[in-house]
Amino acid sequence: MELNRRTVIASAAAAGIAASALGGTAEAAPGAASHGRRPVKEHFGTLADGTKVYRWSLENGGTALKVLSYGGIVQSLEIPDRHGRRANVSLGFDSLDDYVASSPYFGALIGRYGNRIAKGRFTLDGKTYQLSVNDGDNSLHGGAKGFDKRVWDVEPFVSGSDVGLRLHHTSVDGDMGYPGTLRATVTYTLTRGGDWIIDYEATTDKATVVNLTSHVYWNLAGEGSGSIEDHELQIAAARYTPTDAGLIPTGELAKVAGTPFDFRRAKPVGRDIRAGHPQQVLAKGYDHNWVLDKGITAEPEHIATLRDPASGRTLRIATDQPGLQFYSGNFLDGTLTGTSGRTYRQGDALCLETQHFPDSPNQPAFPSTVLRPGETYRTRTVHRFSA
Ligand code: GLA
């Protein structure tokens, strides 16, 4: 199976691709700092086994990112509003202990398989693999110790007008039940125009499945500022994948037309969230995969726009992936206190995870997530900010 094949070099060329996919200009916002300074590293905390965790700070084109070596976590992502006032728009914690103790994947890299695999089991080339099960009967986001809980090797770079980080992690054969040694590299690039680009790359030495993504919880009004129900969301998808009670797709590609799942025209997230559609009742809101109209593409194409009308902050997402998991923060229940000291309640953020469809290894009709030795898994997602 041919996964997306492209030359992926995080460079000035990336800004060009982003510009054509997303429209707008790749220039820095007026008054925004725009210089490719080398990322700065500081000690953030120490794990129980003595491993030191670092935080890297980088900035370009008005966007400022803080990334942890633990989980590749985006601990903070600041962007300006229409008056140039910056806010951290990504939920997170201010201490490593909180991430280790109780993070619902805040800002983290997700692997080896984003979202759910039914019963944590799949069969490939006649062999059945049992994965780590950590979500009822199912395996979620790579199992009990997914890529969000690994310490990554981080390598900073400056390339032309881009600044960024390359994160490396090797997951050994059998890790969480997955076959093959998987060597993963994730590159975070900030362009001169303030775009945040994620490039994922992986190789294996045995046939396996892979589906990497990023789990940023967005609140464009600023983390801890309240509900995202007023944010306007648009998703370029006429179909989504309904699920069973365990949030495993039934296999159907259902039409969004005439349902609360229709985001083809921008609408406030909260408009139909209480419509009582059986799928919303199962998920306690939105927690579904949208089948992107464009399908798998060689280059990233625009698939979703999120906008906070009050601040003007707007996020446009482009990807080469076939699916988008839109999760409306349903499990945030007021028990976690975030970076700014305020608690997070249901709907205080939303996730837009570009990905292959959940449970693809058990759904022959879904695009394949199989990766074989000699192939390279490569995908890119571009986040463009404006106000
Ligand atoms: C994903 C899943 C949700 C939930 C969150 C983390 O978005 O689809 O069901 O597990 O991660 O809480």
Coordinates of N, CA, C and O in Angstrom, one line a residue, residues 19-133:
A19 N 1.0 28.3 1.5 CA 0.4 29.5 0.9 C -0.6 29.1 -0.1 O -1.8 29.6 -0.2
S20 N -0.3 28.2 -1.0 CA -1.2 27.8 -2.1 C -2.4 27.0 -1.5 O -3.5 27.1 -2.0
A21 N -2.1 26.2 -0.5 CA -3.2 25.4 0.0 C -4.2 26.2 0.8 O -5.4 25.9 0.9
L22 N -3.8 27.2 1.5 CA -4.6 27.9 2.5 C -5.0 29.3 2.1 O -5.8 29.9 2.8
G23 N -4.4 29.9 1.1 CA -4.7 31.2 0.7 C -4.1 32.2 1.7 O -3.4 31.8 2.6
G24 N -4.3 33.4 1.5 CA -3.7 34.4 2.4 C -2.3 34.6 2.1 O -1.8 34.0 1.1
T25 N -1.6 35.4 2.9 CA -0.2 35.6 2.6 C 0.6 34.9 3.6 O 0.2 34.7 4.8
A26 N 1.9 34.6 3.3 CA 2.8 34.0 4.2 C 3.6 35.1 4.9 O 4.6 34.7 5.5
E27 N 3.2 36.3 4.8 CA 4.0 37.4 5.5 C 3.6 37.5 7.0 O 2.5 37.1 7.3
A28 N 4.5 38.0 7.7 CA 4.2 38.2 9.2 C 3.1 39.2 9.4 O 3.0 40.2 8.6
A29 N 2.3 39.0 10.4 CA 1.3 40.0 10.8 C 2.0 41.3 11.1 O 3.2 41.3 11.6
P30 N 1.4 42.5 10.9 CA 2.0 43.8 11.2 C 2.5 43.8 12.6 O 1.7 43.4 13.5
G31 N 3.6 44.3 12.9 CA 4.1 44.4 14.2 C 4.6 43.2 14.9 O 5.1 43.1 16.0
A32 N 4.3 42.0 14.2 CA 4.7 40.8 14.8 C 6.2 40.5 14.7 O 6.8 40.9 13.7
A33 N 6.8 39.9 15.7 CA 8.2 39.6 15.6 C 8.4 38.6 14.5 O 7.6 37.6 14.4
S34 N 9.3 38.8 13.7 CA 9.5 37.8 12.6 C 11.0 37.6 12.3 O 11.6 38.2 11.4
H35 N 11.6 36.7 13.1 CA 13.0 36.4 12.8 C 13.2 35.0 13.3 O 12.8 34.6 14.3
G36 N 14.0 34.3 12.4 CA 14.3 32.9 12.7 C 15.4 32.7 13.8 O 16.5 32.4 13.4
R37 N 15.1 33.0 15.0 CA 16.0 32.8 16.1 C 16.2 31.3 16.4 O 15.2 30.6 16.3
R38 N 17.3 30.9 16.8 CA 17.5 29.6 17.2 C 16.7 29.2 18.4 O 16.6 30.0 19.4
P39 N 16.0 28.0 18.4 CA 15.2 27.7 19.5 C 16.0 27.6 20.8 O 17.2 27.2 20.8
V40 N 15.4 27.9 21.9 CA 16.1 28.0 23.2 C 15.6 26.8 24.1 O 14.4 26.5 24.2
K41 N 16.5 26.2 24.8 CA 16.2 25.0 25.6 C 16.3 25.3 27.1 O 17.3 26.0 27.5
E42 N 15.4 24.8 27.9 CA 15.5 24.9 29.3 C 15.0 23.6 30.0 O 14.2 22.9 29.4
H43 N 15.5 23.4 31.2 CA 15.1 22.3 32.0 C 13.6 22.5 32.4 O 13.3 23.5 33.0
F44 N 12.7 21.5 32.2 CA 11.3 21.7 32.6 C 10.9 20.8 33.8 O 10.1 21.2 34.6
G45 N 11.6 19.6 33.9 CA 11.2 18.7 35.0 C 12.0 17.4 34.9 O 12.7 17.2 33.9
T46 N 11.8 16.6 35.9 CA 12.6 15.3 35.9 C 11.6 14.2 36.1 O 10.8 14.3 37.1
L47 N 11.6 13.1 35.3 CA 10.7 12.0 35.5 C 11.2 11.1 36.7 O 12.3 11.2 37.1
A48 N 10.3 10.3 37.2 CA 10.6 9.4 38.3 C 11.9 8.6 38.1 O 12.6 8.4 39.1
D49 N 12.1 8.2 36.9 CA 13.3 7.4 36.6 C 14.6 8.2 36.5 O 15.7 7.7 36.1
G50 N 14.5 9.5 36.7 CA 15.7 10.4 36.6 C 15.9 11.1 35.3 O 16.8 11.9 35.1
T51 N 15.1 10.7 34.3 CA 15.2 11.3 32.9 C 14.8 12.8 33.0 O 13.7 13.2 33.5
K52 N 15.7 13.6 32.5 CA 15.4 15.1 32.4 C 14.5 15.4 31.2 O 14.7 14.9 30.1
V53 N 13.6 16.3 31.5 CA 12.7 16.7 30.4 C 12.9 18.2 30.1 O 13.1 19.0 31.1
Y54 N 13.1 18.5 28.9 CA 13.4 19.9 28.5 C 12.2 20.6 27.8 O 11.4 19.9 27.2
R55 N 12.2 21.9 27.9 CA 11.2 22.7 27.1 C 12.0 23.6 26.1 O 12.9 24.3 26.5
W56 N 11.5 23.5 24.9 CA 12.1 24.3 23.8 C 11.2 25.4 23.5 O 10.0 25.2 23.3
S57 N 11.7 26.6 23.4 CA 10.9 27.8 23.0 C 11.3 28.3 21.6 O 12.5 28.5 21.4
L58 N 10.4 28.5 20.8 CA 10.7 29.0 19.5 C 9.6 30.0 19.0 O 8.5 30.0 19.5
E59 N 10.0 30.9 18.1 CA 9.1 31.9 17.7 C 9.4 32.4 16.3 O 10.6 32.4 15.9
N60 N 8.4 32.6 15.5 CA 8.5 33.1 14.2 C 7.2 33.7 13.7 O 6.1 33.2 14.0
G61 N 7.3 34.8 13.0 CA 6.1 35.4 12.4 C 4.9 35.7 13.3 O 3.8 35.6 12.9
G62 N 5.2 35.9 14.6 CA 4.1 36.2 15.5 C 3.6 35.0 16.3 O 2.8 35.1 17.2
T63 N 4.1 33.8 15.9 CA 3.6 32.6 16.6 C 4.7 32.1 17.5 O 5.9 32.1 17.1
A64 N 4.4 31.8 18.7 CA 5.4 31.4 19.7 C 5.0 30.0 20.2 O 3.8 29.8 20.6
L65 N 5.9 29.1 20.2 CA 5.6 27.7 20.5 C 6.6 27.3 21.7 O 7.7 27.6 21.6
K66 N 6.0 26.5 22.6 CA 6.8 25.9 23.7 C 6.6 24.4 23.6 O 5.4 24.0 23.7
V67 N 7.6 23.6 23.4 CA 7.5 22.2 23.2 C 8.3 21.4 24.2 O 9.5 21.7 24.4
L68 N 7.7 20.3 24.7 CA 8.4 19.5 25.7 C 9.0 18.3 25.0 O 8.4 17.7 24.1
S69 N 10.2 17.9 25.5 CA 10.8 16.6 25.0 C 9.9 15.4 25.4 O 9.9 14.4 24.7
Y70 N 9.1 15.6 26.5 CA 8.2 14.5 26.9 C 6.9 14.6 26.0 O 6.2 15.6 26.0
G71 N 6.7 13.6 25.2 CA 5.5 13.5 24.4 C 5.5 14.4 23.2 O 4.4 14.5 22.5
G72 N 6.6 15.2 23.0 CA 6.5 16.2 21.9 C 5.4 17.2 22.2 O 4.8 17.8 21.3
I73 N 5.1 17.4 23.5 CA 3.9 18.2 23.9 C 4.1 19.6 23.5 O 5.1 20.2 23.9
V74 N 3.1 20.2 22.9 CA 3.0 21.6 22.7 C 2.4 22.2 24.0 O 1.2 22.0 24.3
Q75 N 3.3 22.7 24.8 CA 2.9 23.2 26.2 C 2.2 24.5 26.1 O 1.3 24.9 26.9
S76 N 2.6 25.3 25.1 CA 2.0 26.6 24.9 C 2.1 27.0 23.4 O 3.1 26.7 22.8
L77 N 1.1 27.7 22.9 CA 1.1 28.1 21.5 C 0.4 29.5 21.5 O -0.8 29.6 21.7
E78 N 1.3 30.5 21.3 CA 0.7 31.9 21.4 C 0.6 32.5 20.0 O 1.5 32.4 19.2
I79 N -0.6 33.1 19.8 CA -0.8 33.8 18.5 C -1.5 35.1 18.9 O -2.2 35.3 19.9
P80 N -1.4 36.2 18.0 CA -2.0 37.5 18.2 C -3.5 37.5 17.9 O -3.9 36.7 17.0
D81 N -4.3 38.4 18.5 CA -5.6 38.6 18.1 C -5.6 39.8 17.1 O -4.5 40.2 16.7
R82 N -6.8 40.3 16.8 CA -6.8 41.4 15.7 C -6.2 42.7 16.2 O -5.8 43.5 15.4
H83 N -5.9 42.8 17.5 CA -5.2 44.0 18.0 C -3.8 43.7 18.3 O -3.1 44.5 18.9
G84 N -3.3 42.5 17.9 CA -1.9 42.2 18.2 C -1.7 41.6 19.6 O -0.5 41.3 19.9
R85 N -2.8 41.4 20.3 CA -2.6 40.9 21.7 C -2.4 39.3 21.6 O -3.3 38.7 21.1
R86 N -1.4 38.9 22.2 CA -1.1 37.4 22.1 C -1.8 36.7 23.3 O -1.9 37.2 24.4
A87 N -2.2 35.5 23.0 CA -2.7 34.6 24.0 C -2.3 33.1 23.7 O -2.1 32.8 22.5
N88 N -2.2 32.4 24.7 CA -1.9 30.9 24.6 C -3.2 30.2 24.3 O -4.1 30.2 25.1
V89 N -3.3 29.7 23.1 CA -4.5 29.1 22.6 C -4.6 27.5 22.7 O -5.4 26.9 22.1
S90 N -3.7 27.0 23.5 CA -3.6 25.5 23.6 C -3.6 25.1 25.0 O -2.8 25.6 25.8
L91 N -4.5 24.2 25.4 CA -4.6 23.8 26.8 C -3.4 23.0 27.2 O -2.8 22.3 26.4
G92 N -3.0 23.2 28.5 CA -1.9 22.4 29.0 C -1.7 22.7 30.5 O -2.6 23.2 31.1
F93 N -0.5 22.3 30.9 CA -0.2 22.4 32.4 C 1.1 23.2 32.5 O 1.9 23.2 31.6
D94 N 1.4 23.7 33.7 CA 2.7 24.3 33.9 C 3.7 23.4 34.6 O 4.8 23.9 34.8
S95 N 3.3 22.2 34.9 CA 4.3 21.3 35.5 C 4.3 19.9 34.8 O 3.3 19.4 34.4
L96 N 5.5 19.3 34.8 CA 5.7 18.0 34.2 C 4.8 17.0 35.0 O 4.2 16.1 34.4
D97 N 4.8 17.1 36.3 CA 4.0 16.2 37.1 C 2.6 16.1 36.7 O 2.0 15.0 36.7
D98 N 2.0 17.2 36.3 CA 0.6 17.2 35.9 C 0.5 16.4 34.6 O -0.5 15.7 34.4
Y99 N 1.4 16.6 33.7 CA 1.3 15.9 32.4 C 1.5 14.4 32.7 O 0.7 13.6 32.1
V100 N 2.4 14.0 33.6 CA 2.6 12.6 33.8 C 1.4 12.0 34.5 O 0.9 10.9 34.2
A101 N 0.8 12.7 35.5 CA -0.3 12.2 36.3 C -1.6 12.1 35.6 O -2.3 11.1 35.8
S102 N -2.0 13.1 34.8 CA -3.4 13.1 34.4 C -3.7 13.8 33.1 O -4.8 14.4 33.0
S103 N -2.8 13.8 32.2 CA -3.1 14.6 31.0 C -4.0 13.8 30.0 O -3.6 12.7 29.6
P104 N -5.1 14.4 29.5 CA -5.9 13.8 28.5 C -5.2 14.1 27.1 O -5.9 14.6 26.2
Y105 N -4.0 13.8 27.0 CA -3.2 14.0 25.7 C -3.1 15.5 25.3 O -2.9 15.8 24.2
F106 N -3.1 16.4 26.3 CA -3.0 17.9 26.0 C -1.7 18.1 25.2 O -0.6 17.8 25.6
G107 N -1.9 18.6 23.9 CA -0.8 19.1 23.1 C 0.1 18.0 22.6 O 1.1 18.3 21.9
A108 N -0.2 16.7 22.8 CA 0.8 15.7 22.6 C 0.8 15.1 21.2 O -0.1 15.2 20.4
L109 N 2.0 14.5 20.9 CA 2.1 13.7 19.7 C 1.5 12.3 20.0 O 1.6 11.8 21.1
I110 N 0.7 11.8 19.0 CA 0.0 10.6 19.2 C 0.5 9.5 18.3 O 0.6 9.7 17.1
G111 N 0.8 8.3 18.9 CA 1.3 7.2 18.1 C 1.3 6.0 19.0 O 1.2 6.1 20.2
R112 N 1.5 4.7 18.4 CA 1.7 4.6 17.0 C 0.4 4.7 16.2 O 0.4 4.9 15.0
Y113 N -0.7 4.7 16.9 CA -2.0 4.7 16.1 C -3.0 5.7 16.8 O -3.5 5.4 17.8
G114 N -3.2 6.8 16.1 CA -4.1 7.8 16.6 C -5.5 7.3 16.6 O -5.9 6.6 15.7
N115 N -6.2 7.5 17.7 CA -7.6 7.1 17.9 C -7.7 5.5 18.1 O -6.7 5.0 18.6
R116 N -8.8 4.9 17.9 CA -9.1 3.6 18.5 C -8.9 2.4 17.5 O -9.2 2.6 16.3
I117 N -8.5 1.3 18.1 CA -8.5 0.1 17.4 C -9.3 -0.9 18.2 O -9.0 -1.1 19.4
A118 N -10.3 -1.5 17.6 CA -11.3 -2.3 18.3 C -10.7 -3.4 19.0 O -9.9 -4.2 18.4
K119 N -11.0 -3.6 20.2 CA -10.5 -4.7 21.1 C -9.0 -4.7 21.1 O -8.4 -5.7 21.5
G120 N -8.4 -3.7 20.6 CA -6.9 -3.6 20.6 C -6.3 -4.8 19.8 O -5.2 -5.3 20.1
R121 N -7.0 -5.1 18.7 CA -6.6 -6.3 18.0 C -6.7 -6.1 16.5 O -7.6 -5.4 16.0
F122 N -5.8 -6.6 15.7 CA -5.9 -6.6 14.3 C -5.0 -7.7 13.7 O -4.2 -8.3 14.3
T123 N -5.4 -8.1 12.4 CA -4.7 -9.2 11.7 C -4.0 -8.6 10.5 O -4.6 -7.9 9.8
L124 N -2.7 -8.9 10.4 CA -2.0 -8.4 9.2 C -1.2 -9.6 8.7 O -0.4 -10.2 9.4
D125 N -1.3 -9.8 7.4 CA -0.6 -10.9 6.7 C -0.8 -12.2 7.4 O 0.2 -13.0 7.6
G126 N -2.0 -12.4 7.9 CA -2.4 -13.7 8.5 C -2.0 -13.8 10.0 O -2.3 -14.8 10.6
K127 N -1.4 -12.8 10.5 CA -1.0 -12.9 11.9 C -1.8 -11.9 12.8 O -2.0 -10.8 12.4
T128 N -2.3 -12.4 13.9 CA -3.1 -11.5 14.8 C -2.3 -10.9 15.9 O -1.5 -11.6 16.5
Y129 N -2.4 -9.6 16.1 CA -1.6 -8.9 17.1 C -2.6 -8.4 18.2 O -3.6 -7.8 17.9
Q130 N -2.2 -8.5 19.4 CA -2.9 -8.0 20.5 C -2.2 -6.8 21.1 O -1.0 -6.9 21.5
L131 N -2.9 -5.6 21.0 CA -2.3 -4.4 21.5 C -2.6 -4.1 22.9 O -3.5 -4.7 23.5
S132 N -2.0 -3.1 23.5 CA -2.3 -2.6 24.8 C -3.7 -2.0 24.8 O -4.0 -1.2 23.9
V133 N -4.6 -2.5 25.7 CA -6.0 -2.0 25.7 C -6.1 -1.0 26.9 O -5.7 -1.3 28.0

